[in-house]
Coordinates of C-alpha atoms in Angstrom, one line a residue:
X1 CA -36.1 17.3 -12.4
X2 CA -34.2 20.6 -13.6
X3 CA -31.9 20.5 -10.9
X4 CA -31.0 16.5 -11.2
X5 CA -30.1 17.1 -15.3
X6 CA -28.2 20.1 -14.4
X7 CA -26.2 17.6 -11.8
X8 CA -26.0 15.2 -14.5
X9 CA -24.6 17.3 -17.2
X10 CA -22.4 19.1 -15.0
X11 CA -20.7 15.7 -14.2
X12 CA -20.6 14.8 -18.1
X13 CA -18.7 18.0 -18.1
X14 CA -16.6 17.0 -15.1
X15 CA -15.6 13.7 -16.8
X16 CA -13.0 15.2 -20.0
X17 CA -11.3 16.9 -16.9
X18 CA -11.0 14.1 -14.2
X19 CA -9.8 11.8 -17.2
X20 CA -7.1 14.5 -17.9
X21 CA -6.1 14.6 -13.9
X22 CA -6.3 10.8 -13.8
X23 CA -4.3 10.8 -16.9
X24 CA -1.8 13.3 -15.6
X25 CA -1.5 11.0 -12.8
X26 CA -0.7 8.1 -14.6
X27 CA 1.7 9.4 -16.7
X28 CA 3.9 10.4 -13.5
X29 CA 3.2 6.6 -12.4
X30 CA 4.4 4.9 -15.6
X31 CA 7.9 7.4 -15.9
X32 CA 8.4 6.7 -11.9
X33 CA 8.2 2.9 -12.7
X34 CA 10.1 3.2 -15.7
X35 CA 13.0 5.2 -13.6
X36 CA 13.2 2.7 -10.8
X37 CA 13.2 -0.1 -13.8
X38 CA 16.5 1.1 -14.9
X39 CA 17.8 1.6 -11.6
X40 CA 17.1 -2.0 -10.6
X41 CA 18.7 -3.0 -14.0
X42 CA 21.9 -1.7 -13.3
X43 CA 21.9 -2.6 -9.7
X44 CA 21.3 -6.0 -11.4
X45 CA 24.2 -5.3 -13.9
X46 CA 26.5 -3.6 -11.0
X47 CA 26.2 -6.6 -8.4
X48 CA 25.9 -9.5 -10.5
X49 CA 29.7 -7.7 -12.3
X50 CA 31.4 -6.4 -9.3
X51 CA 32.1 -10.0 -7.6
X52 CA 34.2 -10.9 -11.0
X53 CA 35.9 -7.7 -11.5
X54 CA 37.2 -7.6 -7.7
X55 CA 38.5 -10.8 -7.9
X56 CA 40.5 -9.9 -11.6
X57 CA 41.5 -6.5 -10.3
X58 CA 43.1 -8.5 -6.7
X59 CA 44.7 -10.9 -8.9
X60 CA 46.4 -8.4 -10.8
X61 CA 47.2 -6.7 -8.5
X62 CA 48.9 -9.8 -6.2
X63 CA 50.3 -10.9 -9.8
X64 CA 52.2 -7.4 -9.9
X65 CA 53.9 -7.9 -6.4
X66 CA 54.8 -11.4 -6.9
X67 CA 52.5 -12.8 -4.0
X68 CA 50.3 -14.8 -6.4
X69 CA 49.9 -18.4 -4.4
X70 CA 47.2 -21.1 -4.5
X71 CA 45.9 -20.1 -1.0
X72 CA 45.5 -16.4 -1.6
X73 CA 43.6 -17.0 -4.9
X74 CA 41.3 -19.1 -3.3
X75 CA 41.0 -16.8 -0.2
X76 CA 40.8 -14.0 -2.1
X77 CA 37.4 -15.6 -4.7
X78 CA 36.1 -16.9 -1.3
X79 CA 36.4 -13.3 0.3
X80 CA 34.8 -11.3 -3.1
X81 CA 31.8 -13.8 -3.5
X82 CA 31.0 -13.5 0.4
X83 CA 31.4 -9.6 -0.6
X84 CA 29.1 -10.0 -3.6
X85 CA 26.4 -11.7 -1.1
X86 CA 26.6 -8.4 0.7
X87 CA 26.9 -6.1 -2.2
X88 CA 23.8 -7.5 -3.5
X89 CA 21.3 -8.2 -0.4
X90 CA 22.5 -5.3 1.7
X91 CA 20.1 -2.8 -0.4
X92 CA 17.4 -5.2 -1.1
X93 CA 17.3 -5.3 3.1
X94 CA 17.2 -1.4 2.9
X95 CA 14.0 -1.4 0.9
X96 CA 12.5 -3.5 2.0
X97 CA 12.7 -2.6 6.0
X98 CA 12.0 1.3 4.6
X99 CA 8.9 -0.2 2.9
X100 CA 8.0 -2.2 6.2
X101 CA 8.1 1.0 8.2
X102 CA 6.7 3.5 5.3
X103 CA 3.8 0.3 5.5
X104 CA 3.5 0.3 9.5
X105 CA 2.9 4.1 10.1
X106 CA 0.1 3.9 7.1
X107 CA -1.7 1.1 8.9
X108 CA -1.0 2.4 12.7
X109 CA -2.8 5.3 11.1
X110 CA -5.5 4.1 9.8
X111 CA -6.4 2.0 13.0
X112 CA -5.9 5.1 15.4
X113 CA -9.0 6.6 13.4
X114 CA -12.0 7.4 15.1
X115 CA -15.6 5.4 14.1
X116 CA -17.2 6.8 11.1
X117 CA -21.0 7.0 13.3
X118 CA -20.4 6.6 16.9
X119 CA -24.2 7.5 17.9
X120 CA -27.0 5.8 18.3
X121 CA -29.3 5.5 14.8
X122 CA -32.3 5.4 16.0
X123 CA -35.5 6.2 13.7
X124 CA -37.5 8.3 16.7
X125 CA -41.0 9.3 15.1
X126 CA -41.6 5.7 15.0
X127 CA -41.4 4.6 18.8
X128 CA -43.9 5.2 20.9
X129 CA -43.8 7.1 24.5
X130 CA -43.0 4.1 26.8
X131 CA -40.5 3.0 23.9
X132 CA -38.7 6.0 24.0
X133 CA -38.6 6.3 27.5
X134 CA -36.9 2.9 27.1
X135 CA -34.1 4.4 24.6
X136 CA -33.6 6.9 27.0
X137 CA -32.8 4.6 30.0
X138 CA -30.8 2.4 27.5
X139 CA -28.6 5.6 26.3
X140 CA -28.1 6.4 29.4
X141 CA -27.1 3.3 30.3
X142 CA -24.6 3.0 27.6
X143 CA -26.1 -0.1 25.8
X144 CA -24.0 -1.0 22.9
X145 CA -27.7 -2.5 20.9
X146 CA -31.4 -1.4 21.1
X147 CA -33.5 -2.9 18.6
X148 CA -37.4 -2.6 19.0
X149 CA -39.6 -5.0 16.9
X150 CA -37.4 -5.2 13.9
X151 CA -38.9 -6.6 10.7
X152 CA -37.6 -7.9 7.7
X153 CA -39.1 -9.2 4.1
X154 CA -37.9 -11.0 0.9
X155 CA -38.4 -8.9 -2.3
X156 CA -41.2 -10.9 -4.4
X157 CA -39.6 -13.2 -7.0
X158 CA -41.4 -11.3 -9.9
X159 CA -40.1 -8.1 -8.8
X160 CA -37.8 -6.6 -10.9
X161 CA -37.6 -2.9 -10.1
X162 CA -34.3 -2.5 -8.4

């Protein structure tokens, strides 16, 4: 009983620390989500502007060498809007193949881990001698379930010790 309230108070005096780490950790989180926030924001801002101020920049600039037509103005909004498409998915695409792969490896590593118990449990004081001669030949022969008279009971309705 000694032992079990020094566990307990040793983990009340594990908790102000672990809420600091967890803390700690949070913080980072929060200022890392804030940072890519504003990033995204002036993606937002950079590719939703850049289609408008490529097209004023090639009409002043076809406006200063006299070669300022119908056709070329529409060719050229055509040409910056198919650009602004490309401006605005092509990095989107990046993300989200790097997340893709970041996401493959994690789960092609998780399923290449081995079982947690690969044995056998088997409760061997309780068996007799001709059953544990049986689990023996069964091991050997590399059954994948031995089960020898199994029982199982409800819990009593009025019983509330958990």
């Amino acid at each position: 009983e000694v032992l079990n309230g020094i566990k307990v108070i040793k983990l009340f005096s594990l908790e102000k620390i672990q809420h600091a780490r967890l803390q700690n950790a949070r913080d980072k989180e929060v200022n890392n989500i804030f940072k890519l926030s504003i990033n995204m924001t002036m993606f937002g801002v950079v590719a939703n502007c850049s289609g408008p101020l490529m097209t004023m920049i090639a009409f002043i600039s076809m406006m200063a060498m006299n070669s300022f037509d119908i056709g070329s103005a529409f060719t050229t909004m055509f040409m910056f809007q198919a650009l602004t498409y490309t401006i605005i998915t092509l990095p989107m695409m990046l993300t989200f193949s790097s997340d893709a792969v970041i996401s493959s490896s994690r789960i092609t590593t998780f399923l290449q881990l081995s079982e947690k118990d690969p044995g056998i449990q088997v409760k061997i004081h309780e068996l007799n001698n001709h059953e544990q001669q049986q689990l023996q030949e069964n091991v050997e022969n590399k059954s994948i379930l031995v089960t020898g008279n199994p029982t199982f009971v409800w819990s009593l309705a009025d019983d509330k010790i958990i």
